[in-house]
Amino acid sequence: MNAQITEEELAALMKKAAGITVAPQVLRERPETPFETLGLDSLGLLGIVGELENRHSVPMPPDAERCKTPKQFLDLVNSALLAGA
């Protein structure tokens, strides 16, 4: 299984867990855009963290649900997945 979450996967998780539609291209081109600006709140981010934990059977870092941007989130989560792989 791929131990890296891509912008495409994050966009799909945002849609599934929070009902927020964001093009993966936006996440790639503007990775420092705050989740709040994209319409994702802390509850939605918590849903994404839970989905990733279930999907990969690896606990996510406690700070994952407090990330403010897609870049910060992907960096943290991908580091945790690599460590747990």
MMTF fields as JSON, N, C-alpha, C and O atoms, coordinates in Angstrom:
{
  "mmtfVersion": "1.0.0",
  "mmtfProducer": "UNKNOWN",
  "numBonds": 339,
  "numAtoms": 340,
  "numGroups": 85,
  "numChains": 1,
  "numModels": 1,
  "chainsPerModel": [1],
  "groupsPerChain": [85],
  "chainIdList": ["A"],
  "bondAtomList": [4, 2, 8, 6, 12, 10, 16, 14, 20, 18, 24, 22, 28, 26, 32, 30, 36, 34, 40, 38, 44, 42, 48, 46, 52, 50, 56, 54, 60, 58, 64, 62, 68, 66, 72, 70, 76, 74, 80, 78, 84, 82, 88, 86, 92, 90, 96, 94, 100, 98, 104, 102, 108, 106, 112, 110, 116, 114, 120, 118, 124, 122, 128, 126, 132, 130, 136, 134, 140, 138, 144, 142, 148, 146, 152, 150, 156, 154, 160, 158, 164, 162, 168, 166, 172, 170, 176, 174, 180, 178, 184, 182, 188, 186, 192, 190, 196, 194, 200, 198, 204, 202, 208, 206, 212, 210, 216, 214, 220, 218, 224, 222, 228, 226, 232, 230, 236, 234, 240, 238, 244, 242, 248, 246, 252, 250, 256, 254, 260, 258, 264, 262, 268, 266, 272, 270, 276, 274, 280, 278, 284, 282, 288, 286, 292, 290, 296, 294, 300, 298, 304, 302, 308, 306, 312, 310, 316, 314, 320, 318, 324, 322, 328, 326, 332, 330, 336, 334],
  "bondOrderList": [1, 1, 1, 1, 1, 1, 1, 1, 1, 1, 1, 1, 1, 1, 1, 1, 1, 1, 1, 1, 1, 1, 1, 1, 1, 1, 1, 1, 1, 1, 1, 1, 1, 1, 1, 1, 1, 1, 1, 1, 1, 1, 1, 1, 1, 1, 1, 1, 1, 1, 1, 1, 1, 1, 1, 1, 1, 1, 1, 1, 1, 1, 1, 1, 1, 1, 1, 1, 1, 1, 1, 1, 1, 1, 1, 1, 1, 1, 1, 1, 1, 1, 1, 1],
  "groupList": [{"groupName": "MET", "atomNameList": ["N", "CA", "C", "O"], "elementList": ["N", "C", "C", "O"], "formalChargeList": [0, 0, 0, 0], "bondAtomList": [1, 0, 2, 1, 3, 2], "bondOrderList": [1, 1, 2], "singleLetterCode": "M", "chemCompType": "L-PEPTIDE LINKING"}, {"groupName": "ASN", "atomNameList": ["N", "CA", "C", "O"], "elementList": ["N", "C", "C", "O"], "formalChargeList": [0, 0, 0, 0], "bondAtomList": [1, 0, 2, 1, 3, 2], "bondOrderList": [1, 1, 2], "singleLetterCode": "N", "chemCompType": "L-PEPTIDE LINKING"}, {"groupName": "ALA", "atomNameList": ["N", "CA", "C", "O"], "elementList": ["N", "C", "C", "O"], "formalChargeList": [0, 0, 0, 0], "bondAtomList": [1, 0, 2, 1, 3, 2], "bondOrderList": [1, 1, 2], "singleLetterCode": "A", "chemCompType": "L-PEPTIDE LINKING"}, {"groupName": "GLN", "atomNameList": ["N", "CA", "C", "O"], "elementList": ["N", "C", "C", "O"], "formalChargeList": [0, 0, 0, 0], "bondAtomList": [1, 0, 2, 1, 3, 2], "bondOrderList": [1, 1, 2], "singleLetterCode": "Q", "chemCompType": "L-PEPTIDE LINKING"}, {"groupName": "ILE", "atomNameList": ["N", "CA", "C", "O"], "elementList": ["N", "C", "C", "O"], "formalChargeList": [0, 0, 0, 0], "bondAtomList": [1, 0, 2, 1, 3, 2], "bondOrderList": [1, 1, 2], "singleLetterCode": "I", "chemCompType": "L-PEPTIDE LINKING"}, {"groupName": "THR", "atomNameList": ["N", "CA", "C", "O"], "elementList": ["N", "C", "C", "O"], "formalChargeList": [0, 0, 0, 0], "bondAtomList": [1, 0, 2, 1, 3, 2], "bondOrderList": [1, 1, 2], "singleLetterCode": "T", "chemCompType": "L-PEPTIDE LINKING"}, {"groupName": "GLU", "atomNameList": ["N", "CA", "C", "O"], "elementList": ["N", "C", "C", "O"], "formalChargeList": [0, 0, 0, 0], "bondAtomList": [1, 0, 2, 1, 3, 2], "bondOrderList": [1, 1, 2], "singleLetterCode": "E", "chemCompType": "L-PEPTIDE LINKING"}, {"groupName": "LEU", "atomNameList": ["N", "CA", "C", "O"], "elementList": ["N", "C", "C", "O"], "formalChargeList": [0, 0, 0, 0], "bondAtomList": [1, 0, 2, 1, 3, 2], "bondOrderList": [1, 1, 2], "singleLetterCode": "L", "chemCompType": "L-PEPTIDE LINKING"}, {"groupName": "LYS", "atomNameList": ["N", "CA", "C", "O"], "elementList": ["N", "C", "C", "O"], "formalChargeList": [0, 0, 0, 0], "bondAtomList": [1, 0, 2, 1, 3, 2], "bondOrderList": [1, 1, 2], "singleLetterCode": "K", "chemCompType": "L-PEPTIDE LINKING"}, {"groupName": "GLY", "atomNameList": ["N", "CA", "C", "O"], "elementList": ["N", "C", "C", "O"], "formalChargeList": [0, 0, 0, 0], "bondAtomList": [1, 0, 2, 1, 3, 2], "bondOrderList": [1, 1, 2], "singleLetterCode": "G", "chemCompType": "PEPTIDE LINKING"}, {"groupName": "VAL", "atomNameList": ["N", "CA", "C", "O"], "elementList": ["N", "C", "C", "O"], "formalChargeList": [0, 0, 0, 0], "bondAtomList": [1, 0, 2, 1, 3, 2], "bondOrderList": [1, 1, 2], "singleLetterCode": "V", "chemCompType": "L-PEPTIDE LINKING"}, {"groupName": "PRO", "atomNameList": ["N", "CA", "C", "O"], "elementList": ["N", "C", "C", "O"], "formalChargeList": [0, 0, 0, 0], "bondAtomList": [1, 0, 2, 1, 3, 2], "bondOrderList": [1, 1, 2], "singleLetterCode": "P", "chemCompType": "L-PEPTIDE LINKING"}, {"groupName": "ARG", "atomNameList": ["N", "CA", "C", "O"], "elementList": ["N", "C", "C", "O"], "formalChargeList": [0, 0, 0, 0], "bondAtomList": [1, 0, 2, 1, 3, 2], "bondOrderList": [1, 1, 2], "singleLetterCode": "R", "chemCompType": "L-PEPTIDE LINKING"}, {"groupName": "PHE", "atomNameList": ["N", "CA", "C", "O"], "elementList": ["N", "C", "C", "O"], "formalChargeList": [0, 0, 0, 0], "bondAtomList": [1, 0, 2, 1, 3, 2], "bondOrderList": [1, 1, 2], "singleLetterCode": "F", "chemCompType": "L-PEPTIDE LINKING"}, {"groupName": "ASP", "atomNameList": ["N", "CA", "C", "O"], "elementList": ["N", "C", "C", "O"], "formalChargeList": [0, 0, 0, 0], "bondAtomList": [1, 0, 2, 1, 3, 2], "bondOrderList": [1, 1, 2], "singleLetterCode": "D", "chemCompType": "L-PEPTIDE LINKING"}, {"groupName": "SER", "atomNameList": ["N", "CA", "C", "O"], "elementList": ["N", "C", "C", "O"], "formalChargeList": [0, 0, 0, 0], "bondAtomList": [1, 0, 2, 1, 3, 2], "bondOrderList": [1, 1, 2], "singleLetterCode": "S", "chemCompType": "L-PEPTIDE LINKING"}, {"groupName": "HIS", "atomNameList": ["N", "CA", "C", "O"], "elementList": ["N", "C", "C", "O"], "formalChargeList": [0, 0, 0, 0], "bondAtomList": [1, 0, 2, 1, 3, 2], "bondOrderList": [1, 1, 2], "singleLetterCode": "H", "chemCompType": "L-PEPTIDE LINKING"}, {"groupName": "CYS", "atomNameList": ["N", "CA", "C", "O"], "elementList": ["N", "C", "C", "O"], "formalChargeList": [0, 0, 0, 0], "bondAtomList": [1, 0, 2, 1, 3, 2], "bondOrderList": [1, 1, 2], "singleLetterCode": "C", "chemCompType": "L-PEPTIDE LINKING"}],
  "groupTypeList": [0, 1, 2, 3, 4, 5, 6, 6, 6, 7, 2, 2, 7, 0, 8, 8, 2, 2, 9, 4, 5, 10, 2, 11, 3, 10, 7, 12, 6, 12, 11, 6, 5, 11, 13, 6, 5, 7, 9, 7, 14, 15, 7, 9, 7, 7, 9, 4, 10, 9, 6, 7, 6, 1, 12, 16, 15, 10, 11, 0, 11, 11, 14, 2, 6, 12, 17, 8, 5, 11, 8, 3, 13, 7, 14, 7, 10, 1, 15, 2, 7, 7, 2, 9, 2],
  "groupIdList": [1, 2, 3, 4, 5, 6, 7, 8, 9, 10, 11, 12, 13, 14, 15, 16, 17, 18, 19, 20, 21, 22, 23, 24, 25, 26, 27, 28, 29, 30, 31, 32, 33, 34, 35, 36, 37, 38, 39, 40, 41, 42, 43, 44, 45, 46, 47, 48, 49, 50, 51, 52, 53, 54, 55, 56, 57, 58, 59, 60, 61, 62, 63, 64, 65, 66, 67, 68, 69, 70, 71, 72, 73, 74, 75, 76, 77, 78, 79, 80, 81, 82, 83, 84, 85],
  "secStructList": [7, 7, 7, 7, 7, 7, 2, 2, 2, 2, 2, 2, 2, 2, 2, 2, 2, 2, 7, 7, 7, 7, 7, 2, 2, 2, 2, 2, 2, 7, 6, 6, 1, 7, 2, 2, 2, 2, 6, 7, 7, 2, 2, 2, 2, 2, 2, 2, 2, 2, 2, 2, 2, 2, 2, 2, 1, 7, 7, 7, 7, 4, 4, 4, 4, 4, 7, 7, 1, 2, 2, 2, 2, 2, 2, 2, 2, 2, 2, 2, 2, 2, 2, 2, 7],
  "xCoordList": [0.851, 0.0, 0.889, 1.917, 0.483, 1.225, 1.165, 0.089, 2.337, 2.405, 2.398, 2.716, 2.042, 1.985, 0.568, -0.05, 0.072, -1.227, -0.947, -0.144, -1.604, -1.42, -2.495, -3.435, -2.334, -3.351, -4.675, -5.74, -4.611, -5.848, -6.586, -7.805, -5.832, -6.452, -6.998, -8.073, -6.265, -6.748, -8.031, -8.964, -8.086, -9.303, -10.479, -11.589, -10.24, -11.295, -11.736, -12.927, -10.787, -11.123, -11.911, -12.824, -11.559, -12.301, -13.741, -14.654, -13.96, -15.311, -16.067, -17.22, -15.405, -16.064, -16.36, -17.472, -15.371, -15.503, -16.214, -16.827, -16.135, -16.684, -17.614, -18.195, -17.759, -18.63, -18.076, -18.829, -16.754, -16.097, -15.451, -14.623, -15.826, -15.232, -14.141, -14.396, -12.924, -11.757, -10.975, -10.709, -10.61, -9.834, -8.434, -7.814, -7.933, -6.566, -5.55, -4.541, -5.816, -4.917, -4.786, -3.704, -5.878, -5.834, -4.922, -4.127, -5.037, -4.2, -2.729, -1.844, -2.474, -1.098, -0.51, 0.636, -1.301, -0.797, -0.779, 0.027, -1.68, -1.753, -1.787, -2.775, -0.698, -0.697, -0.739, -1.023, -0.461, -0.476, -1.831, -1.984, -2.805, -4.145, -4.75, -4.816, -5.187, -5.765, -6.979, -7.788, -7.091, -8.261, -9.543, -10.535, -9.519, -10.695, -11.149, -12.347, -10.208, -10.518, -11.128, -11.975, -10.693, -11.214, -12.577, -13.22, -13.018, -14.318, -14.265, -15.308, -13.064, -12.914, -12.71, -11.774, -13.595, -13.452, -12.763, -12.408, -12.578, -11.844, -12.562, -11.91, -13.873, -14.627, -14.408, -14.26, -14.39, -14.112, -12.713, -12.505, -11.755, -10.377, -10.27, -9.525, -10.997, -11.023, -11.571, -11.074, -12.59, -13.136, -12.116, -12.052, -11.316, -10.267, -9.215, -8.765, -8.822, -7.824, -8.352, -7.623, -9.598, -10.193, -10.238, -9.955, -10.587, -10.63, -9.235, -9.088, -8.224, -6.854, -6.396, -5.73, -6.747, -6.376, -7.028, -6.387, -8.288, -8.984, -8.4, -8.211, -8.117, -7.636, -6.228, -5.933, -5.368, -3.963, -3.589, -2.461, -4.503, -4.245, -3.005, -2.243, -2.825, -1.708, -2.286, -2.991, -2.005, -2.505, -1.825, -0.616, -2.622, -2.091, -1.566, -2.039, -0.598, -0.086, -1.211, -2.109, -1.167, -2.215, -2.365, -3.457, -1.288, -1.344, -2.014, -2.296, -2.278, -2.848, -4.176, -4.45, -4.991, -6.301, -6.216, -7.221, -5.016, -4.845, -4.094, -3.817, -3.768, -3.067, -3.936, -5.162, -3.286, -4.009, -4.034, -4.889, -3.096, -3.014, -2.84, -2.394, -3.192, -2.965, -1.494, -1.204, -0.57, 0.858, 1.26, 1.929, 0.857, 1.191, 0.607, 1.279, -0.635, -1.303, -0.611, -0.296, -0.375, 0.25, 1.656, 2.034, 2.43, 3.778, 3.727, 4.478, 2.854, 2.749, 2.232, 2.807, 1.155, 0.528, 1.446, 1.585, 2.069, 2.953, 4.174, 4.662, 4.667, 5.765, 5.329, 6.076, 4.125, 3.605, 3.392, 3.688, 2.884, 2.66, 3.978, 4.075, 4.981, 6.286, 6.905, 7.519, 6.742, 7.288, 6.577, 7.187, 5.282, 4.5, 4.538, 4.045, 5.129, 5.138, 6.179, 6.317],
  "yCoordList": [-1.196, 0.0, 1.248, 1.296, 2.218, 3.469, 4.188, 4.406, 4.548, 5.188, 6.707, 7.393, 7.232, 8.685, 9.098, 8.488, 10.128, 10.696, 11.818, 12.712, 11.761, 12.775, 13.855, 13.733, 14.893, 15.944, 15.396, 15.819, 14.452, 13.839, 13.096, 13.208, 12.333, 11.591, 12.529, 12.288, 13.591, 14.549, 15.209, 15.395, 15.564, 16.166, 15.194, 15.6, 13.91, 12.897, 12.727, 12.578, 12.749, 12.642, 13.86, 13.729, 15.033, 16.247, 16.128, 16.547, 15.564, 15.38, 14.338, 14.551, 13.21, 12.121, 12.471, 12.25, 13.015, 13.235, 14.533, 14.637, 15.526, 16.839, 17.431, 18.494, 16.756, 17.278, 18.524, 19.3, 18.714, 19.882, 19.465, 18.554, 20.129, 19.829, 20.84, 22.035, 20.332, 21.141, 20.368, 19.178, 21.038, 20.382, 20.068, 20.904, 18.878, 18.537, 19.561, 19.814, 20.139, 21.148, 22.35, 22.923, 22.732, 23.848, 23.487, 24.313, 22.262, 21.82, 21.769, 22.037, 21.427, 21.368, 22.756, 23.021, 23.639, 24.96, 25.959, 26.889, 25.759, 26.695, 25.911, 25.965, 25.177, 24.29, 25.019, 24.405, 26.313, 27.08, 27.758, 28.496, 27.514, 28.068, 27.431, 26.206, 28.241, 27.665, 26.779, 27.09, 25.68, 24.813, 25.619, 25.384, 26.559, 27.387, 28.104, 28.185, 28.618, 29.295, 28.321, 28.702, 27.063, 26.037, 25.511, 24.747, 25.915, 25.501, 24.31, 23.794, 23.863, 22.707, 23.178, 23.923, 22.737, 23.11, 21.992, 20.961, 22.203, 21.239, 19.889, 18.849, 19.896, 18.643, 17.844, 16.623, 18.529, 17.865, 17.281, 16.176, 18.019, 17.54, 16.325, 15.388, 16.342, 15.196, 13.961, 12.852, 14.157, 13.05, 12.485, 11.272, 13.355, 12.915, 12.12, 11.076, 12.603, 11.902, 10.507, 9.521, 10.428, 9.131, 8.182, 6.992, 8.702, 7.883, 7.348, 6.183, 8.191, 7.75, 6.687, 5.725, 6.858, 5.861, 4.519, 3.475, 4.54, 3.299, 2.671, 1.456, 3.489, 3.012, 2.421, 1.418, 3.038, 2.631, 1.872, 1.393, 1.755, 1.064, 1.607, 0.861, 2.917, 3.604, 4.82, 5.612, 4.991, 6.193, 7.444, 7.469, 8.453, 9.721, 10.534, 10.369, 11.404, 12.247, 13.108, 13.529, 13.369, 14.184, 15.566, 16.135, 16.097, 17.416, 17.417, 18.489, 16.24, 16.18, 16.934, 17.609, 16.817, 17.473, 18.976, 19.683, 19.461, 20.899, 21.591, 22.788, 20.842, 21.436, 22.52, 22.414, 23.543, 24.695, 24.728, 25.39, 24.013, 24.05, 22.639, 21.736, 22.453, 21.148, 20.721, 19.551, 21.644, 21.304, 20.807, 19.781, 21.526, 21.139, 19.753, 18.908, 19.53, 18.259, 17.117, 16.088, 17.297, 16.242, 15.921, 14.751, 16.938, 16.701, 15.865, 14.9, 16.229, 15.535, 14.108, 13.164, 13.961, 12.649, 11.72, 10.549, 12.218, 11.37, 10.928, 9.812, 11.791, 11.391, 10.265, 9.315, 10.382, 9.351, 8.038, 6.968, 8.106, 6.895, 6.221, 4.994, 7.006, 6.424, 5.758, 4.696, 6.384, 5.828, 4.533, 3.619, 4.464, 3.287, 2.182, 1.08, 2.477, 1.498, 0.419, -0.478],
  "zCoordList": [0.0, 0.0, 0.0, 0.674, -0.742, -0.818, 0.527, 1.085, 1.032, 2.346, 2.248, 3.219, 1.096, 0.921, 0.53, -0.342, 1.18, 0.817, -0.181, 0.086, -1.312, -2.355, -2.229, -1.443, -3.008, -3.038, -3.545, -3.095, -4.485, -5.001, -3.898, -3.765, -3.108, -2.013, -0.942, -0.394, -0.644, 0.347, -0.136, 0.644, -1.411, -1.962, -1.858, -1.514, -2.153, -2.037, -0.587, -0.313, 0.335, 1.756, 2.239, 3.054, 1.741, 2.106, 1.644, 2.355, 0.466, -0.071, 0.758, 1.133, 1.039, 1.755, 3.209, 3.687, 3.914, 5.355, 5.709, 6.771, 4.82, 5.185, 4.134, 4.351, 3.003, 1.958, 1.269, 0.681, 1.343, 0.75, -0.56, -0.586, -1.647, -2.941, -3.25, -3.397, -3.343, -3.682, -4.734, -4.566, -5.812, -6.858, -6.346, -5.69, -6.637, -6.228, -6.729, -6.071, -7.878, -8.441, -7.506, -7.381, -6.853, -5.898, -4.728, -4.28, -4.236, -3.116, -3.523, -2.71, -4.776, -5.277, -5.511, -5.149, -6.118, -6.501, -5.347, -5.335, -4.37, -3.241, -1.928, -1.196, -1.63, -0.46, 0.879, 1.908, 0.875, 2.128, 2.375, 3.348, 1.505, 1.708, 2.956, 3.052, 3.906, 5.132, 4.835, 3.961, 5.571, 5.435, 5.618, 4.927, 6.541, 6.802, 5.526, 5.252, 4.757, 3.501, 2.493, 1.686, 2.547, 1.645, 2.104, 1.383, 3.293, 3.811, 4.747, 5.147, 5.104, 5.985, 7.421, 7.713, 8.312, 9.719, 10.493, 9.923, 11.791, 12.611, 12.697, 12.78, 12.678, 12.719, 11.434, 11.476, 10.303, 9.033, 9.004, 8.503, 9.539, 9.576, 10.504, 10.217, 11.589, 12.497, 11.78, 11.976, 10.956, 10.161, 9.194, 8.995, 8.59, 7.667, 8.421, 7.947, 9.585, 10.406, 10.765, 10.658, 11.183, 11.526, 10.338, 10.476, 9.186, 7.974, 7.634, 7.262, 7.76, 7.477, 8.474, 8.093, 9.738, 10.748, 10.439, 10.557, 10.047, 9.695, 8.442, 8.379, 7.46, 6.166, 6.251, 5.601, 7.047, 7.093, 8.365, 8.482, 9.307, 10.578, 11.286, 11.902, 11.182, 11.825, 12.536, 11.911, 13.836, 14.505, 13.936, 13.708, 13.722, 13.233, 14.414, 15.538, 14.167, 15.251, 15.835, 15.105, 17.137, 17.768, 17.118, 17.119, 16.572, 15.956, 14.588, 14.051, 14.005, 12.656, 12.57, 11.578, 13.61, 13.566, 13.823, 13.738, 14.135, 14.362, 13.222, 13.297, 12.172, 11.031, 10.405, 10.37, 9.923, 9.364, 7.845, 7.256, 7.193, 5.732, 5.17, 5.877, 3.902, 3.278, 3.331, 3.584, 3.098, 3.135, 4.513, 4.639, 5.536, 6.905, 7.212, 7.804, 6.81, 7.057, 6.316, 6.913, 5.023, 4.233, 4.725, 4.789, 5.07, 5.587, 6.864, 7.006, 7.784, 9.067, 8.896, 9.437, 8.149, 7.967, 7.182, 7.536, 6.133, 5.347, 6.148, 5.97, 7.024, 7.909, 8.848, 9.081, 9.377, 10.284, 9.533, 10.066, 8.309, 7.534, 7.164, 7.187, 6.826, 6.508, 7.734, 7.629, 8.888, 10.125, 10.507, 11.061, 10.205, 10.559, 9.524, 9.766, 8.356, 7.253, 7.466, 6.635]
}
